[in-house]
Coordinates of C-alpha atoms in Angstrom, one line a residue:
X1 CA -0.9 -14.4 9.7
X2 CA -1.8 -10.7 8.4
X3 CA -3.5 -10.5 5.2
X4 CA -3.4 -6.8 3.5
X5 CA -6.8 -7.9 0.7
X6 CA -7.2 -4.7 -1.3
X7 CA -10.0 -6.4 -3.5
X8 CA -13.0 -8.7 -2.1
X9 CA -13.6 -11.6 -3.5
X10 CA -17.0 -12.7 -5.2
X11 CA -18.8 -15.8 -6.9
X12 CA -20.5 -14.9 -10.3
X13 CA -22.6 -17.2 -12.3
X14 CA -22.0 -17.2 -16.5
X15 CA -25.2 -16.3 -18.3
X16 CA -24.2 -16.1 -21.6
X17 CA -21.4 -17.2 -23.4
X18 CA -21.2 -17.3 -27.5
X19 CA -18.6 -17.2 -29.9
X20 CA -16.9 -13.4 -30.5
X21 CA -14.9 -15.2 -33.3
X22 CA -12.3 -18.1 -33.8
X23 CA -11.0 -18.9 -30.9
X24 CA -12.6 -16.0 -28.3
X25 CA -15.3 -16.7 -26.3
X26 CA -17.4 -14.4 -24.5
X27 CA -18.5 -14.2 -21.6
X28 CA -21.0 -12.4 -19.2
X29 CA -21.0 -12.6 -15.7
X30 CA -23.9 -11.5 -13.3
X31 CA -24.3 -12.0 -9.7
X32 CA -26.5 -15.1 -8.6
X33 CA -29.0 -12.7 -6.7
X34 CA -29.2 -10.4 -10.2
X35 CA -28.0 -7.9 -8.0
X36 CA -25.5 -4.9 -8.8
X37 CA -21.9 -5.8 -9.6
X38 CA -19.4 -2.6 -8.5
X39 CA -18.9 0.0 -10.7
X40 CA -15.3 0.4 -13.5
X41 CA -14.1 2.5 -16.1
X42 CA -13.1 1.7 -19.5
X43 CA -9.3 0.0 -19.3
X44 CA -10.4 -2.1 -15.6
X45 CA -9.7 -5.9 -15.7
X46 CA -11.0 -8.6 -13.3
X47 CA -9.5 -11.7 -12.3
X48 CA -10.8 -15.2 -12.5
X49 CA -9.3 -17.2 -9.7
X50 CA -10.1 -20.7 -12.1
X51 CA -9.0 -23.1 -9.6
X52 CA -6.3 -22.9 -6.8
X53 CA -3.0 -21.5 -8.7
X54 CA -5.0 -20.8 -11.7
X55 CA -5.8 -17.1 -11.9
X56 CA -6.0 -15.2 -14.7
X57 CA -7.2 -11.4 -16.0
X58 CA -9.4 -10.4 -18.4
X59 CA -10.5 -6.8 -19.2
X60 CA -14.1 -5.5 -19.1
X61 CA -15.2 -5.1 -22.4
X62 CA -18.9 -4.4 -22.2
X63 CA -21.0 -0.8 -21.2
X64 CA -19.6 0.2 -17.7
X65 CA -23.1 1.6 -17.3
X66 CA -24.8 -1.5 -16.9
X67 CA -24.3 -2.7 -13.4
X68 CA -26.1 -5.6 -13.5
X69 CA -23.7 -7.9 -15.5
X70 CA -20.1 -7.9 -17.3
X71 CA -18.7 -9.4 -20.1
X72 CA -15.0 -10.4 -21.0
X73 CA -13.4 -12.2 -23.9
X74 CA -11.2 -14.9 -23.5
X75 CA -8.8 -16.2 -26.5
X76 CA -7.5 -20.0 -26.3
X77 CA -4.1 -19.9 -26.4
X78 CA -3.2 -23.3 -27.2
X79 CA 0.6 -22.6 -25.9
X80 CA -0.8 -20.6 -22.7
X81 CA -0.5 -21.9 -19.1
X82 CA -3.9 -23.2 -19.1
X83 CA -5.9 -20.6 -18.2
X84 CA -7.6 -20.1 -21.3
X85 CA -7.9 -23.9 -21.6
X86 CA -10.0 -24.0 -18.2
X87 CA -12.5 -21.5 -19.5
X88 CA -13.2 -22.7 -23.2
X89 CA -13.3 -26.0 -22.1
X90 CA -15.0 -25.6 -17.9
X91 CA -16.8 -22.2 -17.9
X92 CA -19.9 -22.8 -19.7
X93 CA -23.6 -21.2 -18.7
X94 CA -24.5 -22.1 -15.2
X95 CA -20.9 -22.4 -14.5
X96 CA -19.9 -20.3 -10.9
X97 CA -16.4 -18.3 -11.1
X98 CA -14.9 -16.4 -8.3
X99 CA -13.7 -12.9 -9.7
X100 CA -12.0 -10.4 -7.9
X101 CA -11.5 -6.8 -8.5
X102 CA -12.3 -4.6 -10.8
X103 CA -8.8 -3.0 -11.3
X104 CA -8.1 -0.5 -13.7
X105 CA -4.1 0.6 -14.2
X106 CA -5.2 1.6 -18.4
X107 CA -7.7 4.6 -17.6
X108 CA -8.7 6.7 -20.3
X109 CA -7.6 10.3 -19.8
X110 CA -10.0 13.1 -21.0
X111 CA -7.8 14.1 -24.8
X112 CA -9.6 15.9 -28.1
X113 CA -8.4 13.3 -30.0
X114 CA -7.9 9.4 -29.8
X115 CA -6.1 7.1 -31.3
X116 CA -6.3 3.0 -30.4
X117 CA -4.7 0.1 -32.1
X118 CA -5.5 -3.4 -30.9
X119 CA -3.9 -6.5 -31.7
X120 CA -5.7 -9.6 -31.4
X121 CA -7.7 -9.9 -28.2
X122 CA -6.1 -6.4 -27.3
X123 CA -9.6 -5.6 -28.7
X124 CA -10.9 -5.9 -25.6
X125 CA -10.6 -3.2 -23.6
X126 CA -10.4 -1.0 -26.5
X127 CA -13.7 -1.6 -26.6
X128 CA -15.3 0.2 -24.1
X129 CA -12.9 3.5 -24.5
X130 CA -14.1 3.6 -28.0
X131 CA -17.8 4.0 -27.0
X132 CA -16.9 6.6 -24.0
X133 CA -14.3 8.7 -26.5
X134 CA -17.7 8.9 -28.7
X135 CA -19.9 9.7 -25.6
X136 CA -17.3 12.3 -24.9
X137 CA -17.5 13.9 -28.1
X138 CA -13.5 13.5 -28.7
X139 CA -12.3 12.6 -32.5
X140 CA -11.0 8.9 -32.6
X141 CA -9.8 6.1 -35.1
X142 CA -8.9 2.6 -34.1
X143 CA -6.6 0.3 -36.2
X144 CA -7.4 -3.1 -35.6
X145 CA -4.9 -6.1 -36.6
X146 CA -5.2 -9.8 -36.5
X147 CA -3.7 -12.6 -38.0
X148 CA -6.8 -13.3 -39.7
X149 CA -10.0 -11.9 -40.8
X150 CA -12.0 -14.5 -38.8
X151 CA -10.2 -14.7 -35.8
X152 CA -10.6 -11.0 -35.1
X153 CA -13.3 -10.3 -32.1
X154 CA -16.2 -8.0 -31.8
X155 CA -16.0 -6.9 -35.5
X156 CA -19.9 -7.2 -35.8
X157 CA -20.0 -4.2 -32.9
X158 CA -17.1 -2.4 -34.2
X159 CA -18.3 -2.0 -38.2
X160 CA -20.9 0.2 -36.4
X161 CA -18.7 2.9 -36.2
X162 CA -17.7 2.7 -40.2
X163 CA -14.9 3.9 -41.1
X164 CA -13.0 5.3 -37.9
X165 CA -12.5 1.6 -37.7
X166 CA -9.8 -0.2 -40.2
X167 CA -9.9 -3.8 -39.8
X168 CA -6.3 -4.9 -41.1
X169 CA -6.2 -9.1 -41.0
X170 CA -2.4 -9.9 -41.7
X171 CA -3.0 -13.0 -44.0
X172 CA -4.2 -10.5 -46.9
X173 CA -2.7 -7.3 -45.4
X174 CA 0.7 -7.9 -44.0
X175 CA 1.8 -6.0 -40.4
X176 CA -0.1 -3.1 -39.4
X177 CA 1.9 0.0 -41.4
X178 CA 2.8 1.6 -38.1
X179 CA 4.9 4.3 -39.9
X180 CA 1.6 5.6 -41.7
X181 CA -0.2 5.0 -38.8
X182 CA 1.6 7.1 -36.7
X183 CA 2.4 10.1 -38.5
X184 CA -0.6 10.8 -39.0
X185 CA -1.9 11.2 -35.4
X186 CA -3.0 14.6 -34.4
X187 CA -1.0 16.5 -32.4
X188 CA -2.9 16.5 -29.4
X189 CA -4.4 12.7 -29.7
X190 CA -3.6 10.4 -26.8
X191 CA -2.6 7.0 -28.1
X192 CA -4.0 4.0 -26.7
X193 CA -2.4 0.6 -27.5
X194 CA -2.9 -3.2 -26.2
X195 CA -1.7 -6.5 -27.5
X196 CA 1.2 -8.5 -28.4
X197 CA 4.4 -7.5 -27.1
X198 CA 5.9 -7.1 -30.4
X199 CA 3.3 -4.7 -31.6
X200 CA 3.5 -2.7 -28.2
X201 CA 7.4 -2.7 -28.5
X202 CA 7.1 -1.3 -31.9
X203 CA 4.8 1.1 -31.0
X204 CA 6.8 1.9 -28.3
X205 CA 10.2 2.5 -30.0
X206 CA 8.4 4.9 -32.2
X207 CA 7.0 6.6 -30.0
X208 CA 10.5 8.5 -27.7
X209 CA 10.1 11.9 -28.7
X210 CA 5.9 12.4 -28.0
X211 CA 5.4 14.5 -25.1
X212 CA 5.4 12.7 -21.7
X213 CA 1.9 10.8 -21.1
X214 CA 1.1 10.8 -24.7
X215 CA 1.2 6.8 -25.1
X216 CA -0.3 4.3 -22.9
X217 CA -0.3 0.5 -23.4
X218 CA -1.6 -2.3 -21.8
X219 CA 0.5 -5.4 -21.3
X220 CA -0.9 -9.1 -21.3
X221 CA 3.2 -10.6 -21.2
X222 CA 6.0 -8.8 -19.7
X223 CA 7.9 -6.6 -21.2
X224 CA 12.0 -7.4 -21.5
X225 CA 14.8 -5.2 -19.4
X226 CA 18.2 -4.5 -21.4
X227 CA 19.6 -4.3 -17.5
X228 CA 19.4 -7.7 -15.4
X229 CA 17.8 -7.7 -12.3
X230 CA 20.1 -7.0 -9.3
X231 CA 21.7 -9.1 -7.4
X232 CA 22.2 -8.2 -3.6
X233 CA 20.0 -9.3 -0.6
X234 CA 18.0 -5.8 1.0
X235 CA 15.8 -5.3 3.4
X236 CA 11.9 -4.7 3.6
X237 CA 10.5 -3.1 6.6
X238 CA 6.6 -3.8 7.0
X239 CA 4.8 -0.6 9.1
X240 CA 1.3 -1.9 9.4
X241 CA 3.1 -5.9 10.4
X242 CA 5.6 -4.0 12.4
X243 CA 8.5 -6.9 10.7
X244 CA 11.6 -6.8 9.0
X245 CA 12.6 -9.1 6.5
X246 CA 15.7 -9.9 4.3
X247 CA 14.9 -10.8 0.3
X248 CA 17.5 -12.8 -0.9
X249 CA 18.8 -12.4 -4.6
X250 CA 16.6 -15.2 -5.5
X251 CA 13.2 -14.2 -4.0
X252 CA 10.8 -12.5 -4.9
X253 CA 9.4 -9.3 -1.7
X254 CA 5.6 -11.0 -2.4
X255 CA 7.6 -14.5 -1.7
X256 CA 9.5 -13.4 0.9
X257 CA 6.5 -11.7 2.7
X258 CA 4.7 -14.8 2.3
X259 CA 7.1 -17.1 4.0
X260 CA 6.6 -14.6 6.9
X261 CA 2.9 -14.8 6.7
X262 CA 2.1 -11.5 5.8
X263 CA 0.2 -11.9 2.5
X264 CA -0.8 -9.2 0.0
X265 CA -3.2 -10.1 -2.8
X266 CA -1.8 -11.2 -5.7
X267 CA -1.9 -13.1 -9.3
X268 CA 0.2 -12.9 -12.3
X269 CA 3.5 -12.8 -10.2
X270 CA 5.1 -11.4 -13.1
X271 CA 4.9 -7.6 -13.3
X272 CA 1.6 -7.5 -15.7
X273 CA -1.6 -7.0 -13.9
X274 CA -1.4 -4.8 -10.6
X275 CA -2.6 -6.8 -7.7
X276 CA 0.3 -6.7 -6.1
X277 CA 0.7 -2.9 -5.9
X278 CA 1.8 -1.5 -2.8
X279 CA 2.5 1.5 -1.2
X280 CA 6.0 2.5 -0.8
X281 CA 7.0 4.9 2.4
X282 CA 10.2 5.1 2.0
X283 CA 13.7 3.3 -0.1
X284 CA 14.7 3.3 -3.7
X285 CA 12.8 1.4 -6.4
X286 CA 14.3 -1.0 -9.3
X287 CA 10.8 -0.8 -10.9
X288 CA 10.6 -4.5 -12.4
X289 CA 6.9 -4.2 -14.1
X290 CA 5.0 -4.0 -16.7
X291 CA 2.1 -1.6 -15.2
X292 CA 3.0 1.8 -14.2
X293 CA 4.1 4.4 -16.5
X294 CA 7.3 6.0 -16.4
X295 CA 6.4 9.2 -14.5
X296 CA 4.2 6.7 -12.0
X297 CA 7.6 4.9 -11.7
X298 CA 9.9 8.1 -11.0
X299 CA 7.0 9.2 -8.5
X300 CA 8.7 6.1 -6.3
X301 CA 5.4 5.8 -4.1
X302 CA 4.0 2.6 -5.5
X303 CA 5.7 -0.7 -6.6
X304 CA 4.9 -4.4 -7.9
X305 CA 5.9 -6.5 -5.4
X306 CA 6.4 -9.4 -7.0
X307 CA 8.9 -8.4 -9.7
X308 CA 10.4 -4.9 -8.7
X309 CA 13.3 -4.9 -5.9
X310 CA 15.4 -2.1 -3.7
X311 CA 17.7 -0.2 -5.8
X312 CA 19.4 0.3 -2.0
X313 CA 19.9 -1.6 0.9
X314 CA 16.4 -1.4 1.3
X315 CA 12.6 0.0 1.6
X316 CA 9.3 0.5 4.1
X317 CA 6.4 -0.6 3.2
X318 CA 2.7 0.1 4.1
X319 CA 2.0 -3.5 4.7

């Protein structure tokens, strides 16, 4: 069995947890010994491997300067797989979690200008890119929308920053006003956007004649391909495992790798948080995720193993 682990694992005990509003919990995390947890950038993620089969990610959301704890937030989705169940109803103060990573595919890119919209618990790692755009001295607004004034999170922190912050709860408000919203974005301002698909997908569709790297967007659900997957068997060649395997139409590479026991880290196992991210030598991509940008994608070095496939008979791969 060859294991290719691109993140250590670590236990970390909860020292706090409170309320951030209805339904979000948050949460910080410190090592048992006190001792310092490794360094991220605004945009990184962890994941909480909850139980066996039950991992999840959550974005950093507190002062990447302080290395002696983090803090996430972590809405109950009362339709959700369960994750978010575990943790507002298991993870309580005292409470060990195994957390792997940071990971960061949502860095902030040095700009003049800023501007973020969050939806919902997309607050959360708009968070700490507000407080570095203001250490950096750039210009920034954020637009923050929630179906209600009380469930929005971190508003106490956020009203800090007066009124470069609109709050915009949809119960008295309506949808954000995108249109508006938009066209009034400086010319030079890099966009930063995270929540619900439907809000990213609007933003998105506005957004096809900015200059390329302009808008980046975080994804917590996959995102939905006009085209359907294909449907022809190829083949992957491992370097490092020095095997060759066929991935049938209805398997997965990840899957496929697995049942020859080479194993590459991995989570969501749908496109949307980067584990899986390997190295690509040589073969054409049908890029499958919901991670990498579009020039990251035409680059063709780097894919999501568990969703993207060969757009040829096949592809090497540094595992």
């Amino acid at each position: 069995m060859t294991n290719h682990s691109a993140d250590p694992e670590q236990t970390l005990v909860v020292t706090d947890r409170r309320a951030a509003a209805d339904g979000v919990v948050s949460l910080t995390l410190r090592r048992p010994d006190g001792g310092t947890l490794p360094a991220w950038a605004p945009g990184a993620h962890i994941d909480l491997i909850l139980a066996p089969e039950l991992e999840r990610q959550y974005s950093l959301c507190g002062d990447p300067d302080r290395t002696d704890h983090w803090r996430i937030g972590v809405l109950r989705e009362p339709d959700g797989r369960g994750g978010s169940a575990f943790v507002h109803e298991e993870v309580n103060v005292g409470k060990s979690v195994v957390v792997r990573g940071p990971r960061n595919h949502f860095g902030l890119d040095e700009a003049p200008s800023y501007l973020f919209i969050a939806g919902g618990i997309g607050i959360t790692p708009i968070l700490p890119m507000i407080a570095e755009a203001h250490r950096r001295g750039a210009a920034w607004k954020l637009w923050f929308g929630g179906r209600r004034g009380g469930s929005m999170a971190f508003q106490d922190e956020l009203a800090a920053h007066g009124d470069r912050v609109r709050f915009w709860p949809q119960e008295e408000k309506g949808l954000l006003p995108l249109d508006d919203i938009l066209a009034s974005r400086d010319a030079d301002a890099l966009v930063y956007c995270c929540g619900p698909e439907a809000l990213l997908a609007a933003v998105e569709s506005r957004s096809t004649e900015w200059p390329a790297g302009t808008l980046h967007l975080e994804r917590f659900s996959p995102k939905e391909f006009a085209e359907p997957v294909s449907q022809k068997a190829f083949q992957v060649t491992c370097r490092q495992s020095g095997i060759s395997v066929e991935v049938d139409p209805d398997r997965s590479i990840l899957e496929t790798l697995e049942e020859a026991d080479v194993f590459v880290d991995s989570s969501c196992r749908e496109g949307i948080c980067g584990t899986c991210e390997t190295e690509v030598i040589s073969g054409a991509i049908e890029h499958r995720d919901s991670v990498l940008t579009l020039e990251e994608q035409a680059a063709g070095d780097r894919m999501m193993i568990c969703v993207s496939r060969a757009r040829g008979d096949g592809l090497v791969l540094d595992v």
